[in-house]
Amino acid sequence: MGGHFRRLVAACVDRAGIRTGLRWKLSAAIALVGALVAVALSLVVHNAARVSMLDNARDLADERIMIAQRNYELSGRMNFPNTKIDDPELPPELREKAEAGRRATFVADRPGGTPDIWAAVPLKNGHVMSLHSGFTDRSSDILKDLDQALVIGSIAVVLGGSALGVLIGGHLSGRLRKAAAAANRVAKGETDVRVRDAIGGVVRDETDDLASAVDAMADALRQRLEAERRVTADIAHELRTPVTGLLTAAELLPPGRPTELVLDRAKAMRTLVEDVLEVARLDGASERAELQDLMLGEFVTRRVAAKDPHVTVHVVHESEVTTDPRRLERVLFNLLANAARHGKPPIEVTVEGRVVRVRDHGPGFPEDLLAEGPSRFRTGSKDRAGRGHGLGLTIAAGQARVLGARLTFRNVRPAGAPDEVPAEGAVAVLWLPEHAPTNTGSYPMLPQ
């Protein structure tokens, strides 16, 4: 039953989308355990105190009934208070024991909760003498004071446990947040970040073990990626010479359709080799941006006109930026090539301040690209695949990173339309930084 209740509560929390931090979970757990322990101890102490007081009251009633019996047998008169002979209100259980020749005491609960103390003893003449007394007011007051103290103590334990949980959970969650932030920086390509150093602290706990494991994993992954990058760069570099020779030899062939096909494939192979080399250099995070001041709208208009006169350029707001013209042109041309290859005309370029948008009217970007970003040698879904190697957007994203810019992708749908509705086009947005890139893993060089 308890497991079913916990699963039900967890399902309700997940359905409601409630997200709680570690400090509050730990605080709630400590408070709950403290409350359960306090309630259990309070019940035990209350019952023990009540039983002890009732035992004392029964012993006192037993002593009094013995004195009353002795006085009655000596004087023949009832001279002890609260004693009666053959009291009709005597509890049947106690009467049976007295008629059997036994002296006994009995506790009867009143409807209000205050107990009655009875004592009975058989007389020589066959009658039963009984003594009736209630729980004293002093004992009731002591029990009430004890209950009040237990309630106050329980509340103090719960509050103290909650505060302790908040402190411990806050410290632990703070260390985990630092570890997560450092891990995110590592994921973004900052190779000099160490998670273990980021969390700091004097006390060593499981968080340090987790940070050390993440650092070791990051080092192993970094070494593997570097090895793969070097292999890729070496292969592309070694292919460069034979591909260049192949292209030169193809240009010497006699004119004709076969020669055109050979030249086309040789040029495509040379372009692929150059792209792979560029990706390898970008992965190495050693590229340097050569910064210049330029008017973004004018620059984009001239470059797009030279690349494809059929592409429309709208300059909504002109802005002066400090960036690398060659790398900016590379990003812009790759976005235009991707739109021309996978989208449909018309292709539109919009410049608004430091933001450049490239839109086509094709089937839109594939969902995995929107979720994970560009990936080399993967062109996406069937309606946008079949041509290219997935390197264009990868290079564009890498060059944007060197520029300190942000490159985002989204699909255009009618306002309020669900995701199932087919897209009406794809939009790539380049957000240039307000200041020159100095913290992007590159080493910008200002012109002399």
Coordinates of C-alpha atoms in Angstrom, one line a residue:
M1 CA 0.0 0.0 0.0
G2 CA 2.9 2.4 0.9
G3 CA 4.7 1.6 -2.4
H4 CA 1.5 2.2 -4.4
F5 CA 1.0 5.6 -2.6
R6 CA 4.6 6.7 -3.3
R7 CA 4.2 5.8 -7.0
L8 CA 0.9 7.6 -7.1
V9 CA 2.5 10.8 -5.6
A10 CA 5.5 10.6 -7.9
A11 CA 3.2 10.2 -10.9
C12 CA 1.2 13.3 -9.8
V13 CA 4.3 15.3 -9.3
D14 CA 5.7 14.3 -12.8
R15 CA 2.3 15.0 -14.4
A16 CA 2.2 18.4 -12.8
G17 CA 5.7 19.2 -13.9
I18 CA 6.9 20.1 -10.3
R19 CA 10.6 20.3 -10.0
T20 CA 12.1 20.4 -6.6
G21 CA 15.7 21.0 -5.5
L22 CA 17.9 18.6 -3.5
R23 CA 17.9 20.9 -0.5
W24 CA 14.1 20.9 -0.2
K25 CA 13.9 17.1 -0.8
L26 CA 16.5 16.5 1.9
S27 CA 14.8 19.0 4.2
A28 CA 11.4 17.4 3.7
A29 CA 12.9 14.0 4.3
I30 CA 14.6 15.0 7.5
A31 CA 11.5 16.9 8.7
L32 CA 9.3 13.9 8.0
V33 CA 11.6 11.5 9.8
G34 CA 11.9 13.9 12.7
A35 CA 8.1 14.3 12.8
L36 CA 7.6 10.5 12.8
V37 CA 10.2 10.0 15.6
A38 CA 8.8 12.9 17.6
V39 CA 5.3 11.6 17.4
A40 CA 6.3 8.0 18.2
L41 CA 8.4 9.2 21.2
S42 CA 5.6 11.5 22.4
L43 CA 3.1 8.7 22.3
V44 CA 5.5 6.4 24.2
V45 CA 6.3 9.0 26.9
H46 CA 2.6 10.0 27.2
N47 CA 1.4 6.4 27.6
A48 CA 4.3 5.6 30.0
A49 CA 3.5 8.7 32.2
R50 CA -0.2 7.9 32.2
V51 CA 0.4 4.2 33.1
S52 CA 2.8 5.3 35.9
M53 CA 0.3 7.8 37.3
L54 CA -2.6 5.2 37.2
D55 CA -0.4 2.6 38.9
N56 CA 0.4 5.1 41.7
A57 CA -3.3 6.0 42.0
R58 CA -4.3 2.3 42.2
D59 CA -1.6 1.7 44.9
L60 CA -2.9 4.6 46.9
A61 CA -6.5 3.4 46.5
D62 CA -5.4 -0.1 47.6
E63 CA -3.8 1.3 50.8
R64 CA -6.9 3.4 51.6
I65 CA -9.3 0.5 51.2
M66 CA -7.1 -1.6 53.5
I67 CA -7.2 1.2 56.2
A68 CA -11.0 1.6 55.7
Q69 CA -11.5 -2.2 56.1
R70 CA -9.4 -2.3 59.3
N71 CA -11.3 0.7 60.8
Y72 CA -14.7 -0.8 59.8
E73 CA -13.9 -4.2 61.3
L74 CA -12.7 -2.6 64.6
S75 CA -15.4 0.0 65.0
G76 CA -18.2 -1.3 62.9
R77 CA -18.7 2.1 61.3
M78 CA -17.9 3.6 57.9
N79 CA -15.5 6.4 59.0
F80 CA -13.4 6.6 55.8
P81 CA -14.4 9.0 53.0
N82 CA -15.6 7.7 49.5
T83 CA -16.2 4.2 50.8
K84 CA -19.4 2.2 50.5
I85 CA -20.8 -1.2 51.3
D86 CA -22.2 -3.1 48.3
D87 CA -22.1 0.0 46.0
P88 CA -24.4 -0.7 43.0
E89 CA -22.1 1.3 40.7
L90 CA -19.2 -1.0 41.4
P91 CA -17.8 -2.4 38.1
P92 CA -18.9 -6.0 37.6
E93 CA -15.3 -7.2 37.0
L94 CA -14.2 -5.8 40.3
R95 CA -17.3 -7.2 42.1
E96 CA -16.6 -10.7 40.9
K97 CA -13.0 -10.6 42.2
A98 CA -14.2 -9.2 45.6
E99 CA -16.9 -11.8 45.9
A100 CA -14.3 -14.5 45.2
G101 CA -12.4 -13.3 48.3
R102 CA -9.7 -11.1 46.6
R103 CA -8.8 -7.5 47.3
A104 CA -8.4 -5.8 43.9
T105 CA -8.3 -2.4 42.1
F106 CA -9.8 -1.4 38.8
V107 CA -9.5 1.6 36.4
A108 CA -12.7 2.6 34.5
D109 CA -12.7 5.2 31.7
R110 CA -15.3 7.9 31.8
P111 CA -16.9 9.2 28.6
G112 CA -14.9 12.4 28.9
G113 CA -11.6 10.6 29.1
T114 CA -10.8 11.0 32.8
P115 CA -10.3 7.6 34.5
D116 CA -12.0 6.4 37.6
I117 CA -10.1 4.5 40.3
W118 CA -11.9 1.7 42.1
A119 CA -10.7 -0.5 45.0
A120 CA -12.7 -3.3 46.6
V121 CA -12.2 -5.8 49.4
P122 CA -14.4 -8.6 50.8
L123 CA -15.7 -8.2 54.5
K124 CA -16.1 -11.0 57.0
N125 CA -19.9 -10.6 56.9
G126 CA -20.0 -11.4 53.2
H127 CA -20.5 -7.8 52.0
V128 CA -18.1 -5.9 49.7
M129 CA -16.5 -2.6 50.7
S130 CA -15.5 -0.4 47.8
L131 CA -13.6 2.9 47.4
H132 CA -14.2 5.2 44.5
S133 CA -11.9 8.1 43.6
G134 CA -11.1 10.0 40.4
F135 CA -7.9 10.9 38.7
T136 CA -6.6 13.8 40.7
D137 CA -6.6 17.3 39.2
R138 CA -2.9 17.5 39.9
S139 CA -2.2 14.4 37.9
S140 CA -4.3 15.7 35.1
D141 CA -2.5 19.0 35.1
I142 CA 0.9 17.2 35.1
L143 CA -0.2 15.0 32.1
K144 CA -1.5 18.1 30.2
D145 CA 1.8 20.0 30.9
L146 CA 3.7 16.9 29.7
D147 CA 1.7 16.7 26.5
Q148 CA 2.2 20.4 25.9
A149 CA 5.9 20.0 26.4
L150 CA 6.0 17.0 24.0
V151 CA 4.1 19.0 21.3
I152 CA 6.5 21.9 21.6
G153 CA 9.5 19.6 21.5
S154 CA 8.1 17.8 18.5
I155 CA 7.6 21.1 16.6
A156 CA 11.1 22.2 17.6
V157 CA 12.5 18.9 16.3
V158 CA 10.7 19.2 13.0
L159 CA 11.8 22.8 12.5
G160 CA 15.3 22.1 13.5
G161 CA 15.4 19.1 11.2
S162 CA 14.1 21.1 8.4
A163 CA 16.7 23.9 8.9
L164 CA 19.4 21.2 9.1
G165 CA 18.1 19.7 5.9
V166 CA 18.1 23.0 4.2
L167 CA 21.7 23.7 5.3
I168 CA 23.0 20.3 4.3
G169 CA 21.0 20.1 1.1
G170 CA 22.0 23.6 0.2
H171 CA 25.6 22.8 0.6
L172 CA 25.3 19.6 -1.4
S173 CA 23.1 21.1 -4.1
G174 CA 25.5 24.1 -4.4
R175 CA 28.4 21.7 -5.0
L176 CA 26.3 19.8 -7.6
R177 CA 25.4 23.0 -9.3
K178 CA 29.0 24.0 -9.5
A179 CA 29.8 20.6 -10.9
A180 CA 27.0 20.8 -13.4
A181 CA 28.1 24.3 -14.5
A182 CA 31.7 23.2 -14.9
A183 CA 30.6 20.1 -16.9
N184 CA 28.5 22.3 -19.2
R185 CA 31.6 24.5 -19.8
V186 CA 33.5 21.4 -20.7
A187 CA 30.7 20.3 -23.0
K188 CA 30.9 23.7 -24.7
G189 CA 34.6 23.1 -25.5
E190 CA 36.5 24.8 -22.6
T191 CA 39.2 22.2 -22.3
D192 CA 41.0 23.8 -19.3
V193 CA 38.0 23.5 -16.9
R194 CA 38.3 20.9 -14.2
V195 CA 35.1 19.9 -12.4
R196 CA 36.9 18.9 -9.2
D197 CA 38.6 22.3 -8.9
A198 CA 35.3 24.1 -9.6
I199 CA 33.4 22.6 -6.7
G200 CA 36.2 23.2 -4.2
G201 CA 35.6 22.5 -0.5
V202 CA 37.6 21.0 2.3
V203 CA 35.4 18.0 3.1
R204 CA 35.6 15.1 0.7
D205 CA 32.4 13.3 -0.2
E206 CA 30.7 11.5 -3.0
T207 CA 30.5 14.7 -5.0
D208 CA 34.3 14.8 -5.3
D209 CA 34.2 11.2 -6.6
L210 CA 31.6 12.2 -9.1
A211 CA 33.7 15.3 -10.2
S212 CA 36.8 13.2 -10.5
A213 CA 35.0 10.6 -12.6
V214 CA 33.6 13.4 -14.9
D215 CA 37.1 14.9 -15.2
A216 CA 38.5 11.5 -16.1
M217 CA 35.7 10.9 -18.6
A218 CA 36.2 14.4 -20.1
D219 CA 40.0 13.8 -20.5
A220 CA 39.4 10.4 -22.1
L221 CA 36.8 11.8 -24.5
R222 CA 39.0 14.8 -25.3
Q223 CA 42.0 12.6 -26.1
R224 CA 39.8 10.4 -28.3
L225 CA 38.3 13.4 -30.1
E226 CA 41.8 14.8 -30.6
A227 CA 43.0 11.5 -32.0
E228 CA 40.1 11.3 -34.3
R229 CA 40.6 14.9 -35.4
R230 CA 44.3 14.3 -36.1
V231 CA 43.4 11.1 -38.1
T232 CA 40.8 13.0 -40.1
A233 CA 43.2 15.9 -40.7
D234 CA 46.0 13.6 -41.7
I235 CA 43.8 11.6 -44.1
A236 CA 42.4 14.8 -45.7
H237 CA 45.9 16.3 -46.0
E238 CA 47.2 13.1 -47.6
L239 CA 44.3 13.1 -50.0
R240 CA 44.9 16.7 -51.0
T241 CA 47.9 16.0 -53.3
P242 CA 46.5 13.0 -55.2
V243 CA 43.1 14.8 -55.6
T244 CA 44.9 17.9 -57.0
G245 CA 46.9 15.7 -59.4
L246 CA 43.7 13.9 -60.4
L247 CA 42.0 17.3 -61.1
T248 CA 45.0 18.5 -63.2
A249 CA 45.1 15.3 -65.2
A250 CA 41.3 15.5 -65.8
E251 CA 41.7 19.0 -67.2
L252 CA 44.1 17.6 -69.8
L253 CA 41.6 15.1 -71.1
P254 CA 40.0 15.8 -74.5
P255 CA 36.8 17.7 -74.4
G256 CA 33.6 15.7 -74.1
R257 CA 30.9 14.4 -71.8
P258 CA 33.2 11.9 -70.0
T259 CA 35.7 14.6 -69.3
E260 CA 33.0 16.8 -67.8
L261 CA 31.9 14.1 -65.5
V262 CA 35.4 13.3 -64.4
L263 CA 36.1 17.0 -63.8
D264 CA 32.8 17.4 -61.8
R265 CA 33.6 14.5 -59.5
A266 CA 37.2 15.6 -59.1
K267 CA 36.1 19.1 -58.1
A268 CA 33.5 17.7 -55.7
M269 CA 36.2 15.5 -54.1
R270 CA 38.6 18.5 -53.8
T271 CA 35.8 20.5 -52.1
L272 CA 35.1 17.6 -49.7
V273 CA 38.8 17.3 -48.8
E274 CA 39.0 21.1 -48.2
D275 CA 35.8 21.0 -46.0
V276 CA 37.1 18.1 -44.0
L277 CA 40.4 19.9 -43.4
E278 CA 38.5 23.0 -42.3
V279 CA 36.3 21.0 -39.9
A280 CA 39.4 19.5 -38.4
R281 CA 41.0 22.9 -37.9
L282 CA 37.8 24.2 -36.3
D283 CA 37.6 21.2 -34.0
G284 CA 41.1 22.0 -32.8
A285 CA 39.9 25.3 -31.3
S286 CA 43.0 27.1 -32.5
E287 CA 41.5 29.3 -35.2
R288 CA 42.1 33.0 -34.9
A289 CA 39.7 35.7 -36.0
E290 CA 41.2 38.6 -37.8
L291 CA 38.9 41.4 -36.8
Q292 CA 37.8 44.4 -38.8
D293 CA 35.1 47.1 -38.5
L294 CA 32.5 46.9 -41.2
M295 CA 28.9 47.9 -42.0
L296 CA 27.0 44.7 -41.7
G297 CA 24.1 45.5 -44.1
E298 CA 26.4 46.8 -46.8
F299 CA 28.8 43.8 -46.5
V300 CA 26.0 41.2 -46.7
T301 CA 24.3 43.0 -49.7
R302 CA 27.6 43.0 -51.7
R303 CA 28.6 39.5 -50.9
V304 CA 25.1 38.0 -51.6
A305 CA 24.8 39.9 -54.9
A306 CA 28.2 38.5 -56.0
K307 CA 27.2 35.0 -54.9
D308 CA 23.7 34.8 -56.2
P309 CA 21.9 37.8 -57.7
H310 CA 18.5 36.1 -57.4
V311 CA 18.6 36.2 -53.6
T312 CA 16.8 39.1 -52.1
V313 CA 18.5 41.1 -49.3
H314 CA 16.5 43.3 -46.9
V315 CA 18.4 45.7 -44.6
V316 CA 16.0 46.6 -41.9
H317 CA 18.6 48.3 -39.7
E318 CA 22.2 49.0 -40.5
S319 CA 24.8 48.4 -37.9
E320 CA 28.6 48.6 -37.6
V321 CA 30.2 45.4 -36.3
T322 CA 33.7 44.2 -35.5
T323 CA 34.3 40.8 -37.0
D324 CA 36.3 38.7 -39.4
P325 CA 35.0 39.3 -42.9
R326 CA 36.3 36.1 -44.4
R327 CA 34.7 33.9 -41.7
L328 CA 31.5 35.9 -41.9
E329 CA 31.4 35.4 -45.6
R330 CA 32.1 31.7 -45.2
V331 CA 29.1 31.4 -42.8
L332 CA 26.8 33.4 -45.1
F333 CA 27.8 31.4 -48.2
N334 CA 27.3 28.1 -46.5
L335 CA 23.9 29.1 -45.3
L336 CA 22.9 30.2 -48.8
A337 CA 24.3 27.0 -50.3
N338 CA 22.3 24.9 -47.8
A339 CA 19.1 26.9 -48.6
A340 CA 19.7 26.5 -52.3
R341 CA 20.5 22.8 -52.1
H342 CA 17.8 21.6 -49.6
G343 CA 15.2 24.4 -49.7
K344 CA 13.1 26.0 -52.3
P345 CA 13.1 29.6 -53.7
P346 CA 12.6 32.4 -53.0
I347 CA 15.6 32.7 -50.7
E348 CA 15.6 35.8 -48.5
V349 CA 18.3 37.4 -46.4
T350 CA 17.4 39.9 -43.8
V351 CA 19.9 42.1 -41.9
E352 CA 18.5 43.7 -38.7
G353 CA 21.2 45.3 -36.5
R354 CA 23.6 42.5 -35.7
V355 CA 21.3 39.7 -36.7
V356 CA 21.4 38.1 -40.1
R357 CA 18.6 35.7 -41.2
V358 CA 18.6 33.4 -44.2
R359 CA 15.3 31.9 -45.1
D360 CA 14.1 29.5 -47.8
H361 CA 10.6 28.2 -48.5
G362 CA 11.4 24.5 -48.5
P363 CA 10.3 21.6 -46.2
G364 CA 12.2 23.0 -43.2
F365 CA 15.1 21.7 -41.2
P366 CA 14.9 18.1 -39.9
E367 CA 13.9 17.6 -36.3
D368 CA 17.2 16.0 -35.2
L369 CA 19.1 19.1 -36.5
L370 CA 16.8 21.4 -34.6
A371 CA 17.3 19.3 -31.5
E372 CA 21.0 18.5 -31.6
G373 CA 22.5 21.1 -34.0
P374 CA 24.5 20.4 -37.2
S375 CA 26.3 17.1 -37.5
R376 CA 28.9 16.2 -40.0
F377 CA 28.1 13.6 -42.7
R378 CA 24.4 13.8 -41.7
T379 CA 22.0 15.8 -43.9
G380 CA 18.8 15.1 -42.0
S381 CA 15.5 13.7 -43.1
K382 CA 14.6 12.3 -46.5
D383 CA 13.1 15.4 -47.9
R384 CA 16.2 17.5 -47.2
A385 CA 18.8 14.7 -47.7
G386 CA 20.3 12.9 -50.6
R387 CA 22.8 15.7 -51.6
G388 CA 25.8 17.0 -49.6
H389 CA 27.8 15.6 -46.7
G390 CA 26.4 17.6 -43.8
L391 CA 29.6 19.7 -43.6
G392 CA 28.2 23.0 -44.7
L393 CA 26.2 23.8 -41.6
T394 CA 28.9 22.2 -39.4
I395 CA 31.5 24.6 -40.8
A396 CA 29.1 27.5 -40.5
A397 CA 28.5 26.7 -36.8
G398 CA 32.2 26.3 -36.2
Q399 CA 33.1 29.6 -37.9
A400 CA 30.3 31.3 -36.0
R401 CA 31.8 30.0 -32.8
V402 CA 35.2 31.5 -33.7
L403 CA 33.5 34.8 -34.3
G404 CA 31.8 34.6 -30.9
A405 CA 28.5 34.5 -32.7
R406 CA 25.5 32.3 -32.2
L407 CA 23.9 30.3 -35.0
T408 CA 20.4 29.0 -34.5
F409 CA 17.9 27.1 -36.7
R410 CA 14.2 27.0 -36.8
N411 CA 11.3 26.2 -39.1
V412 CA 8.5 28.6 -40.1
R413 CA 5.0 27.5 -39.4
P414 CA 1.6 29.3 -39.4
A415 CA 0.9 31.1 -36.1
G416 CA -0.5 28.7 -33.6
A417 CA 0.0 25.6 -35.8
P418 CA 1.2 22.4 -34.1
D419 CA 4.5 20.7 -34.9
E420 CA 2.6 18.1 -37.0
V421 CA 1.8 20.8 -39.6
P422 CA 4.4 20.8 -42.4
A423 CA 6.9 23.7 -42.3
E424 CA 6.7 26.6 -44.7
G425 CA 10.4 27.1 -44.8
A426 CA 13.7 27.0 -42.8
V427 CA 15.3 30.0 -41.1
A428 CA 19.0 30.1 -40.0
V429 CA 19.8 33.1 -37.7
L430 CA 23.3 34.4 -37.1
W431 CA 23.6 36.5 -34.0
L432 CA 26.8 38.5 -34.0
P433 CA 28.2 39.6 -30.7
E434 CA 28.1 43.2 -29.5
H435 CA 31.8 43.2 -28.7
A436 CA 34.8 41.6 -30.4
P437 CA 35.1 37.9 -29.7
T438 CA 37.7 37.3 -27.0
N439 CA 36.3 34.4 -25.0
T440 CA 35.3 31.9 -27.7
G441 CA 38.3 29.6 -27.6
S442 CA 39.9 31.6 -30.4
Y443 CA 42.6 34.3 -30.3
P444 CA 41.3 37.3 -32.2
M445 CA 43.9 39.5 -33.9
L446 CA 43.1 43.2 -34.4
P447 CA 44.4 44.6 -37.7
Q448 CA 47.6 46.6 -37.4

